[in-house]
Each structure stands twice: as C-alpha cells, then as structure tokens.
PDB file of C-alpha atoms in Angstrom:
ATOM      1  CA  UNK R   1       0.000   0.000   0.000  1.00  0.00           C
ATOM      2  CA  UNK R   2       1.711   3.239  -0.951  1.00  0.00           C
ATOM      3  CA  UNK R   3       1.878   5.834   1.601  1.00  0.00           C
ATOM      4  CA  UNK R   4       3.344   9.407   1.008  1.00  0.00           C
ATOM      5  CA  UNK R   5       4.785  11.731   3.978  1.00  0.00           C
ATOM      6  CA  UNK R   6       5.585  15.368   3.481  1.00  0.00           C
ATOM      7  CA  UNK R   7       8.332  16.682   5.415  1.00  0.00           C
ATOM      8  CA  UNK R   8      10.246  19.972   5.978  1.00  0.00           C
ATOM      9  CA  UNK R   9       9.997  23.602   8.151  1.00  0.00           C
ATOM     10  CA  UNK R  10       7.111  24.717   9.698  1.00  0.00           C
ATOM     11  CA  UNK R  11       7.846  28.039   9.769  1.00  0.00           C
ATOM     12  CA  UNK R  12       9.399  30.200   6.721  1.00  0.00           C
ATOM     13  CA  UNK R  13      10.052  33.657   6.787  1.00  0.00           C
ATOM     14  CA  UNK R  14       8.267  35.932   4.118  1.00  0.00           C
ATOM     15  CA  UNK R  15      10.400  36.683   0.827  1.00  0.00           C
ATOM     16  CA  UNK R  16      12.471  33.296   1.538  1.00  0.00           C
ATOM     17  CA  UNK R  17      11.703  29.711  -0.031  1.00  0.00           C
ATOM     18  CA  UNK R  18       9.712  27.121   1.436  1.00  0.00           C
ATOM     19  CA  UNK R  19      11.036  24.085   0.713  1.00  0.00           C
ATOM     20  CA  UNK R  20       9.386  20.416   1.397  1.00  0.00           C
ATOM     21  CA  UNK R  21       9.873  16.795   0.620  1.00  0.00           C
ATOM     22  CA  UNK R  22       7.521  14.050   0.133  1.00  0.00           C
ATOM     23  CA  UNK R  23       8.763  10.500   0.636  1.00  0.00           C
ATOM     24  CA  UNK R  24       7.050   7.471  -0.734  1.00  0.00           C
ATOM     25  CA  UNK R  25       7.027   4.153   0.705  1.00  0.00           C
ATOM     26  CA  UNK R  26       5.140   1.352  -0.227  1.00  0.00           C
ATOM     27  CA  UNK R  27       5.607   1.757  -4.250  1.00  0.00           C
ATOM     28  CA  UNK R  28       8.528   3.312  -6.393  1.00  0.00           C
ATOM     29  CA  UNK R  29       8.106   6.052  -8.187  1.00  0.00           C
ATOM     30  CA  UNK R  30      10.561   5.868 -11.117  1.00  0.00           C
ATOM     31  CA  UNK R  31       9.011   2.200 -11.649  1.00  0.00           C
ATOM     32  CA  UNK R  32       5.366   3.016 -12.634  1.00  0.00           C
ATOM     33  CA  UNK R  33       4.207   5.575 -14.760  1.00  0.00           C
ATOM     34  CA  UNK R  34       2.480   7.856 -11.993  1.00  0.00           C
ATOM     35  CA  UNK R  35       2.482  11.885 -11.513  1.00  0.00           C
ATOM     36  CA  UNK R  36       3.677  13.117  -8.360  1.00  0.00           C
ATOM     37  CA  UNK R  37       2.144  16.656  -6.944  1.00  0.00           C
ATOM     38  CA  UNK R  38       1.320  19.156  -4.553  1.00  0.00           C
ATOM     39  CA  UNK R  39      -2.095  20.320  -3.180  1.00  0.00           C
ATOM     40  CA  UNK R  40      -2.629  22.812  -0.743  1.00  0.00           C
ATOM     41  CA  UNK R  41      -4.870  24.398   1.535  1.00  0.00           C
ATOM     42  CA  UNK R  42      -5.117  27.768   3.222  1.00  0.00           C
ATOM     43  CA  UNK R  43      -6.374  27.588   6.716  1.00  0.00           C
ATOM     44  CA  UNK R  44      -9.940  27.374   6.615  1.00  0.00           C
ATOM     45  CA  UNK R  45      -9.512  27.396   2.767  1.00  0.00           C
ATOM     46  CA  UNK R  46     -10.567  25.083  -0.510  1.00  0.00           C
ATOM     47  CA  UNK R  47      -8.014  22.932  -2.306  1.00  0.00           C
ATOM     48  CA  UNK R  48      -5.661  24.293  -4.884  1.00  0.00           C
ATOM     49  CA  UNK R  49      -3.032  22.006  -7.198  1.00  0.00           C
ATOM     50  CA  UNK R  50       0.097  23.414  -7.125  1.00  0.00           C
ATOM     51  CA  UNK R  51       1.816  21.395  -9.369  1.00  0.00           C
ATOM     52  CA  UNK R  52       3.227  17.504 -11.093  1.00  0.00           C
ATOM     53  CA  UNK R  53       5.717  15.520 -11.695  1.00  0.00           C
ATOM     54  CA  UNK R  54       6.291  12.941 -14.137  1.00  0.00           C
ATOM     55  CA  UNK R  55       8.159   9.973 -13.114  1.00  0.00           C
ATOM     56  CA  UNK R  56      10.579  10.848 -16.021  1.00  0.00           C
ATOM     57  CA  UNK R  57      10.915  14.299 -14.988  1.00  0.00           C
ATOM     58  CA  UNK R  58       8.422  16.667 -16.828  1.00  0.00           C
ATOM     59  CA  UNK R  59       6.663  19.092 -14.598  1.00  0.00           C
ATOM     60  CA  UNK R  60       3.918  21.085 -15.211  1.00  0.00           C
ATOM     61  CA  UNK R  61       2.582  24.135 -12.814  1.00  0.00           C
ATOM     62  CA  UNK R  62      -0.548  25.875 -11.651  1.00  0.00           C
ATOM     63  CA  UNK R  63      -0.421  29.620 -13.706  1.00  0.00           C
ATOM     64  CA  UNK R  64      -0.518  31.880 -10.899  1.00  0.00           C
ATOM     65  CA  UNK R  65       2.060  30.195  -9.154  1.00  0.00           C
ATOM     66  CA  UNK R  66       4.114  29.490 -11.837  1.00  0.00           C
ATOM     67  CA  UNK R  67       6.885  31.719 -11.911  1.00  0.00           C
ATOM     68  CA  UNK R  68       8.096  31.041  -8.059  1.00  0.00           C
ATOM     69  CA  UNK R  69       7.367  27.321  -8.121  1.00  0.00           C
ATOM     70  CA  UNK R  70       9.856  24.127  -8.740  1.00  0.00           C
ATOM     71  CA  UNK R  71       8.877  20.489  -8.599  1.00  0.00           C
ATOM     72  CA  UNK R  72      11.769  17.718  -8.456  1.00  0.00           C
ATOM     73  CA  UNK R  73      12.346  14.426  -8.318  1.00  0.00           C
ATOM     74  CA  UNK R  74      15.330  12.198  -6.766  1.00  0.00           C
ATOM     75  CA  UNK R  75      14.533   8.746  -7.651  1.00  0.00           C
ATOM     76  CA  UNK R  76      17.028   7.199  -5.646  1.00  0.00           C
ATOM     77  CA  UNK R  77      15.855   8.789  -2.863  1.00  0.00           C
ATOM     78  CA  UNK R  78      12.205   7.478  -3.920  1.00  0.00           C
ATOM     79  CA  UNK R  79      11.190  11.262  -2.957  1.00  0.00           C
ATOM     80  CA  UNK R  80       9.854  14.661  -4.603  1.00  0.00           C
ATOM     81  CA  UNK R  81      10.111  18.243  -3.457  1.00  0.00           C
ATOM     82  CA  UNK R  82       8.679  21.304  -4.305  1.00  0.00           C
ATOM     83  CA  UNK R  83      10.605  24.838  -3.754  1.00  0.00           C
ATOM     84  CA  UNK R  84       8.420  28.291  -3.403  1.00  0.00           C
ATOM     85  CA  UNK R  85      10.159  30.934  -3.676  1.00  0.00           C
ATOM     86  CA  UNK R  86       9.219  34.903  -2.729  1.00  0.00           C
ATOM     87  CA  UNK R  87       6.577  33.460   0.329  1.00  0.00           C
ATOM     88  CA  UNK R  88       4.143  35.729   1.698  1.00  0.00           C
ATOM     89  CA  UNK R  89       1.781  35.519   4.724  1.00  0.00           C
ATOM     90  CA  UNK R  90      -0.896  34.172   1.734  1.00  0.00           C
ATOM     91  CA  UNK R  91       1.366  31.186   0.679  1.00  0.00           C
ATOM     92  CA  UNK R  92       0.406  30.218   4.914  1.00  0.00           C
ATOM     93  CA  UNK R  93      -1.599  26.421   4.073  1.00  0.00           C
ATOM     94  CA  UNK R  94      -1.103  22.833   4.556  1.00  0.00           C
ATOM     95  CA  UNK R  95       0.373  21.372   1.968  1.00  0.00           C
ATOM     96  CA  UNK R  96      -0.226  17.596   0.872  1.00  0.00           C
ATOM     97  CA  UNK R  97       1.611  15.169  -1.413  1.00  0.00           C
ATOM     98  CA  UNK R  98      -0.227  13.440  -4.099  1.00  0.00           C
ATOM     99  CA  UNK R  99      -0.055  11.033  -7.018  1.00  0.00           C
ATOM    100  CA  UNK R 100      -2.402  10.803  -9.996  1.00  0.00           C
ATOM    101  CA  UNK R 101      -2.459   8.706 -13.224  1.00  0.00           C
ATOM    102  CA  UNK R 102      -2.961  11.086 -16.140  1.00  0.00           C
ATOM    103  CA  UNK R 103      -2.477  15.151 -16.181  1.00  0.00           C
ATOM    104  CA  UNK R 104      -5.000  16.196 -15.221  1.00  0.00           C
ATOM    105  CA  UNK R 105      -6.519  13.618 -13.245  1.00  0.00           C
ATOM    106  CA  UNK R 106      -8.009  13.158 -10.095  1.00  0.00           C
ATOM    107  CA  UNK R 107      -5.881  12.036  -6.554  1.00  0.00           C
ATOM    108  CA  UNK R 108      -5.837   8.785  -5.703  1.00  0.00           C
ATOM    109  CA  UNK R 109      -3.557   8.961  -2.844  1.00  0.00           C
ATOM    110  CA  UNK R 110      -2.572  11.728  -0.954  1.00  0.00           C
ATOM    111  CA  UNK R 111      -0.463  12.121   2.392  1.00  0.00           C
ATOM    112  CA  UNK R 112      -1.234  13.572   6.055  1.00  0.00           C
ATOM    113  CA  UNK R 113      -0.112  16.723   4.693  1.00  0.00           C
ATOM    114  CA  UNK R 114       2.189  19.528   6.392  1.00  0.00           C
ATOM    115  CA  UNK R 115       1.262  22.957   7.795  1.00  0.00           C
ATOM    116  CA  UNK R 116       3.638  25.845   6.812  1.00  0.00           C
ATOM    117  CA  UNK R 117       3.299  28.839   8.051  1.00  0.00           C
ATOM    118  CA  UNK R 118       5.047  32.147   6.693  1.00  0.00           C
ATOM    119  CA  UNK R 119       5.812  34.560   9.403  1.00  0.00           C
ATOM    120  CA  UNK R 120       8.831  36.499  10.823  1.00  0.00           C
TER     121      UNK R 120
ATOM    122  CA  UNK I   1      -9.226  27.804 -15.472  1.00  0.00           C
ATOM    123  CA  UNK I   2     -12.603  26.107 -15.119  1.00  0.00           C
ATOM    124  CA  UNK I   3     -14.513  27.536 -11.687  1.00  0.00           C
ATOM    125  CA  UNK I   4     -16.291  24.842  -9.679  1.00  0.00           C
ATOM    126  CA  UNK I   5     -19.062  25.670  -7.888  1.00  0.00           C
ATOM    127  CA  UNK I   6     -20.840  23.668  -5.212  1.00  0.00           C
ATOM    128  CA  UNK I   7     -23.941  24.012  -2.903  1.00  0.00           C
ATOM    129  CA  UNK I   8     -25.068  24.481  -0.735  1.00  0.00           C
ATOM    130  CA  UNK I   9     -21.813  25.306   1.331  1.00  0.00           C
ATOM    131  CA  UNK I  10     -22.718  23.487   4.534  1.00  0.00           C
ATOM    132  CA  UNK I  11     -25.870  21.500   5.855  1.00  0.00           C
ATOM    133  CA  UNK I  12     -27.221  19.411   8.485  1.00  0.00           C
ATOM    134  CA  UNK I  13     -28.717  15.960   8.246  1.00  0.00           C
ATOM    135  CA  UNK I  14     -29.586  13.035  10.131  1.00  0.00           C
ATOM    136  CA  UNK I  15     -28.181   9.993  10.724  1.00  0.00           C
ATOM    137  CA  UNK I  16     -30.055   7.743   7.474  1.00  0.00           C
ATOM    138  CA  UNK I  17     -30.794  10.817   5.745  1.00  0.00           C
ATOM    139  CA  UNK I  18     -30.324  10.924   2.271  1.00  0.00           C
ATOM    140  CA  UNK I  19     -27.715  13.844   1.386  1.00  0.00           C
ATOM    141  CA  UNK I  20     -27.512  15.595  -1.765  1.00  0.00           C
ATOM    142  CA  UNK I  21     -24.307  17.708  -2.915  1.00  0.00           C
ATOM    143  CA  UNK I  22     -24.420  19.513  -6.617  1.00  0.00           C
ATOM    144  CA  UNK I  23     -21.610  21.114  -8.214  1.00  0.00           C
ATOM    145  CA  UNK I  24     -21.581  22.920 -11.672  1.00  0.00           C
ATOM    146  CA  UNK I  25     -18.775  23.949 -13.906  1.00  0.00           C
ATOM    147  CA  UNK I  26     -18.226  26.795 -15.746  1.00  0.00           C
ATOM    148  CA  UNK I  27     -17.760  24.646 -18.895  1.00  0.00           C
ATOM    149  CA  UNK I  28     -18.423  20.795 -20.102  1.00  0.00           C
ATOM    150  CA  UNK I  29     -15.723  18.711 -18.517  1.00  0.00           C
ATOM    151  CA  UNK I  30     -16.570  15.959 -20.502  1.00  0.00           C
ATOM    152  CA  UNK I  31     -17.717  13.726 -16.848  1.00  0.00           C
ATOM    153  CA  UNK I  32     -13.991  13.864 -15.878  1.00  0.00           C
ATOM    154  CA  UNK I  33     -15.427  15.290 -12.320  1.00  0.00           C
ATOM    155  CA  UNK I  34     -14.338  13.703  -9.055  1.00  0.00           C
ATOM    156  CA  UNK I  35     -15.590  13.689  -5.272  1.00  0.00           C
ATOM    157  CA  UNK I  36     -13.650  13.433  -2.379  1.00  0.00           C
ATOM    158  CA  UNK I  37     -14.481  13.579   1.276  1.00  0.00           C
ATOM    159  CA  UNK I  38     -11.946  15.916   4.095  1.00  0.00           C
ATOM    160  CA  UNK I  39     -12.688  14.594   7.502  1.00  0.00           C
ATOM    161  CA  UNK I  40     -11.302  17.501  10.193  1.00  0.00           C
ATOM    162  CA  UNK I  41      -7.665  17.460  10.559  1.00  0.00           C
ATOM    163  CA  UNK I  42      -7.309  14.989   7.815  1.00  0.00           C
ATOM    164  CA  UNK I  43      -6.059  14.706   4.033  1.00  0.00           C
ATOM    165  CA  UNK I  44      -8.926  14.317   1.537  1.00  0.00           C
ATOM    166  CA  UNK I  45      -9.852  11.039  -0.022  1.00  0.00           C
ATOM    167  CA  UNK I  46     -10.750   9.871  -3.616  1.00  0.00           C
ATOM    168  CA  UNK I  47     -14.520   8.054  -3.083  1.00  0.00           C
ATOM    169  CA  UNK I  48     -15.476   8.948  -6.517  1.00  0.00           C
ATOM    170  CA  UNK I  49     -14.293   9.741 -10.465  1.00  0.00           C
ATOM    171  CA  UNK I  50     -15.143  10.059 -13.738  1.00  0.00           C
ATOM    172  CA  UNK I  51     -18.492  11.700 -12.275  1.00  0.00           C
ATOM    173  CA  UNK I  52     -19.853   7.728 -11.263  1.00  0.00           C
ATOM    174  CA  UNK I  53     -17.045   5.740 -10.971  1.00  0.00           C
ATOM    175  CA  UNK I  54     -16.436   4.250  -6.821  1.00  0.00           C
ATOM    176  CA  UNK I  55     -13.177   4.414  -5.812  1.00  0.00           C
ATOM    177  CA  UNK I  56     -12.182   0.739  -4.631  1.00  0.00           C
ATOM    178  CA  UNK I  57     -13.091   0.224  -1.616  1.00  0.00           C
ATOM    179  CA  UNK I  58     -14.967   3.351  -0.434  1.00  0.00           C
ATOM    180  CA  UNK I  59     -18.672   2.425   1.053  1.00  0.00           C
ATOM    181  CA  UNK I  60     -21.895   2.030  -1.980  1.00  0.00           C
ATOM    182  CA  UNK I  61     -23.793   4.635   0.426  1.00  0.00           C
ATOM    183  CA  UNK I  62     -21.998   7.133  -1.470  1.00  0.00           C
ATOM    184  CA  UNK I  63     -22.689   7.626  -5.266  1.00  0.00           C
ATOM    185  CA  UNK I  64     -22.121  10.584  -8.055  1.00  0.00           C
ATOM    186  CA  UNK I  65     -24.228  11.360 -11.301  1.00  0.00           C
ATOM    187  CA  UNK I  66     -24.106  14.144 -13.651  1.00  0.00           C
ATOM    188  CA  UNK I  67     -23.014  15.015 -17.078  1.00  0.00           C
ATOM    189  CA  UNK I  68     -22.068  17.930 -19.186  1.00  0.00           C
ATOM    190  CA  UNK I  69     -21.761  21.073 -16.619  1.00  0.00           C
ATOM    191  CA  UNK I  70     -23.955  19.789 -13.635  1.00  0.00           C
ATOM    192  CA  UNK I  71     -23.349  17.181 -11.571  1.00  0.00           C
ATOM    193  CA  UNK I  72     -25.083  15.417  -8.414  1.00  0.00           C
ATOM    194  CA  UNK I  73     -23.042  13.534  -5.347  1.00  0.00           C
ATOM    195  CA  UNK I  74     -25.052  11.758  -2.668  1.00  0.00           C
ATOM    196  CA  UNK I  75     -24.666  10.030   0.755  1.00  0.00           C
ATOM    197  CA  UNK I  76     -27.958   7.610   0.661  1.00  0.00           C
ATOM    198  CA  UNK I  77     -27.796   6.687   4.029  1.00  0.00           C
ATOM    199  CA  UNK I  78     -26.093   9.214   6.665  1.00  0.00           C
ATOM    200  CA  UNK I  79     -23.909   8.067   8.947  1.00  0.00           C
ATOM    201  CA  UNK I  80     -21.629   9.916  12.117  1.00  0.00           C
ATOM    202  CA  UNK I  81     -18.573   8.904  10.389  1.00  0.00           C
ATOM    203  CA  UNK I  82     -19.784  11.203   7.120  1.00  0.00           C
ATOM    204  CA  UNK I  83     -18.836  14.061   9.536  1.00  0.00           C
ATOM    205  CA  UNK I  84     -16.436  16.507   6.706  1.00  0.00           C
ATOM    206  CA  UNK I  85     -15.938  18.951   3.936  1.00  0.00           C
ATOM    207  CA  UNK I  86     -16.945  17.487   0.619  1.00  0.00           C
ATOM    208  CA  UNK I  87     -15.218  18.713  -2.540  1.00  0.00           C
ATOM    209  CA  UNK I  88     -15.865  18.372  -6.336  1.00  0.00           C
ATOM    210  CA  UNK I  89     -13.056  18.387  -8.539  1.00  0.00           C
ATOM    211  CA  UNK I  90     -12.463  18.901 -12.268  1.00  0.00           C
ATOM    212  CA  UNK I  91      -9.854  17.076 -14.604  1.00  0.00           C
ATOM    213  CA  UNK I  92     -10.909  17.748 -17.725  1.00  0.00           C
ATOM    214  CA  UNK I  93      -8.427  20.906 -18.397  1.00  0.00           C
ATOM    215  CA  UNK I  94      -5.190  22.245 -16.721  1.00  0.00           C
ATOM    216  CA  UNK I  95      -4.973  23.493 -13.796  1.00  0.00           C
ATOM    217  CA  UNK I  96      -7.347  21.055 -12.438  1.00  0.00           C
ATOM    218  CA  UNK I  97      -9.835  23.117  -9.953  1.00  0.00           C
ATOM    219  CA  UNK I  98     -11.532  22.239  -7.080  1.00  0.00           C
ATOM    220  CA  UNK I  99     -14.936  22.865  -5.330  1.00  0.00           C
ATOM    221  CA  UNK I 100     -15.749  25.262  -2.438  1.00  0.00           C
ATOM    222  CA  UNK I 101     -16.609  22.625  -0.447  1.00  0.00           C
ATOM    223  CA  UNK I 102     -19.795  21.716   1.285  1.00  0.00           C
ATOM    224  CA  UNK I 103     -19.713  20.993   4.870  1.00  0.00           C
ATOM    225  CA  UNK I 104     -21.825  18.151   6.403  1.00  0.00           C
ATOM    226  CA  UNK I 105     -22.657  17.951   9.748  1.00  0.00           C
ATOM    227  CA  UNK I 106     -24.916  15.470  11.847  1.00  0.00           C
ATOM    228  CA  UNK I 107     -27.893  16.758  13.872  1.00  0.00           C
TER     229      UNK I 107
END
C-alpha cells in the first residue's frame, strides 16, 4: 500500500523559499508511470493544485504560481520536493503530497499533509 | 481555469438521511469530475471519479451522477462517520480546480 509523507519547516520567513519533501514508501516512483504533486490548503480554505511531476521528470505548474514554483524528483531517494520561492503571509496552508495517473486527473492517494506557516 | 461551484456550502442531516451535494462547472468537462471527502484534521480522499465511478473500496452509500456542466453527489444513508468537507473536482483541463466545499454535519 503506498503511503506518502511530506516533510520539511514549519515556519518560513516571508520573501524566503519554502522548501518540502515528500517521501514514498510502499511503491517506487521511477518504476510506474504515476504523476507526483502538490495540493494545498489555506487555513480554513478550498483545495488548490500546485503542481506535477512525471516519473521521467516533466513538470507542469498551476499559472498563478508558476513563476516562483519548482517540482523535483530524486529517484534514488524514492522522494519529490517542491521549492516556493518569494513566500508571503498568503502562501500560509497545509500542503499535501499526491499522485495521480494522467495530467490532469483526479488524486488517488494523498499524504497527512504539512502545515507551513510564513511569518517572521 | 474552469470555476467549480458547489452548494449548498454546509448542511445538516440526520443519521439515514439521504444527502444531496451539486456542483456545476463553468464549462463541459466531458464527466472527468471527481468527489472526495476531508474529515477535520485529515487529508482528503478519492470516493469517486469520472463523475460515477467508486473508488475501490470506499462504502456504496456514497454515489455521483451528472453530465455535461452539472453534476449530483449523494450520501444515501447518513452516517456519524460522514462528519467533513466534501469537494468536487475537475480534470478535464489544466490546472485542475476544485470545489468550495460543502460541509456536512450530523444533527
């Protein structure tokens, strides 16, 4: 059963880059032919997709957030990060790890998710 | 982007009431809609796709129908553990969007 766990700083100061890590166990990701992404949530907020990852490498990002967001992947590691760069008190959510089949495509698994909050 | 909207945003039911979510797209999404279910504290999960589809092992009490724009999720039998947020989502175009959410709560 795969399982994904986000992991990094709670806390980032505003104009620096939050940076967190999602680890699958359970299932490889460089062996199946899965996207790997980010969801998250403002407090008391909806959903919002972030961004993918293809196994292979190929990302692909939400517009708006586009220009201060990077997705990567370290296969050996059997993890995938995503950087955001330039936070402000709005980029304050939990953010969640997930994996879907096709882009787009609905979220089959996601994990417990992480709360980051951006104050100094 | 394709806006999701849901309603109502939150109501109240009994336990073995039959609950009734909609949620309408700006735009056909050709049925590529999904459900999931947030319970508090907790990371969403998948219970339905491709508007109708269950998601392997999630409970029959909970079922989706809908085409085109307009689309209909229900709980046919409320129970205490249906206690959360529900969101629509769309995958039909990039970015996919989701929902406002529509909170359930038990009387």
């Amino acid at each position: 059963q795969l399982q994904l766990q986000e992991s990094g700083p709670g806390l980032v100061k505003p104009s620096e880059t939050l940076s967190l890590t999602c680890t699958a166990s359970g299932g490889s990701i460089d062996r199946s032919s899965y996207y790997w992404g980010w969801v998250r949530q403002a407090p008391g907020k909806g959903l919002e997709w972030i961004g993918s990852i293809y196994y292979s490498g190929n990302t692909h990002y939400t517009p708006s957030l586009k220009s201060r967001v990077t997705i990567s992947v370290d296969t050996s590691r059997n993890q995938f990060s995503l950087d955001l760069s330039s936070v402000t008190a709005a980029d304050t959510a939990v953010f969640f790890c997930v994996r879907h089949l096709n882009l787009p495509d609905s979220f089959d698994y996601w994990g417990r998710g992480i709360l980051v909050t951006v104050s100094p | 982007d394709i806006q999701m909207t849901q309603s109502p945003s939150s109501l109240s039911a009994s336990v073995g009431d039959r609950v009734t979510i909609t949620c309408r797209a700006t735009q056909d999404i050709n049925n590529y809609l999904a459900w999931y279910h947030q319970r508090p504290g907790k990371a969403p999960k998948l219970l339905i796709y491709d508007a109708s589809t269950l998601q392997r092992g999630v409970s029959s009490r909970f079922s989706g129908s809908g085409s085109g724009t307009d689309f209909t999720f229900t709980i046919s039998g409320l129970q205490p553990e249906d206690i959360a947020t529900y969101y629509c989502q769309q995958y039909d175009a990039l970015p996919p969007t989701f929902g406002g959410g529509t909170k359930v709560e038990v009387k």
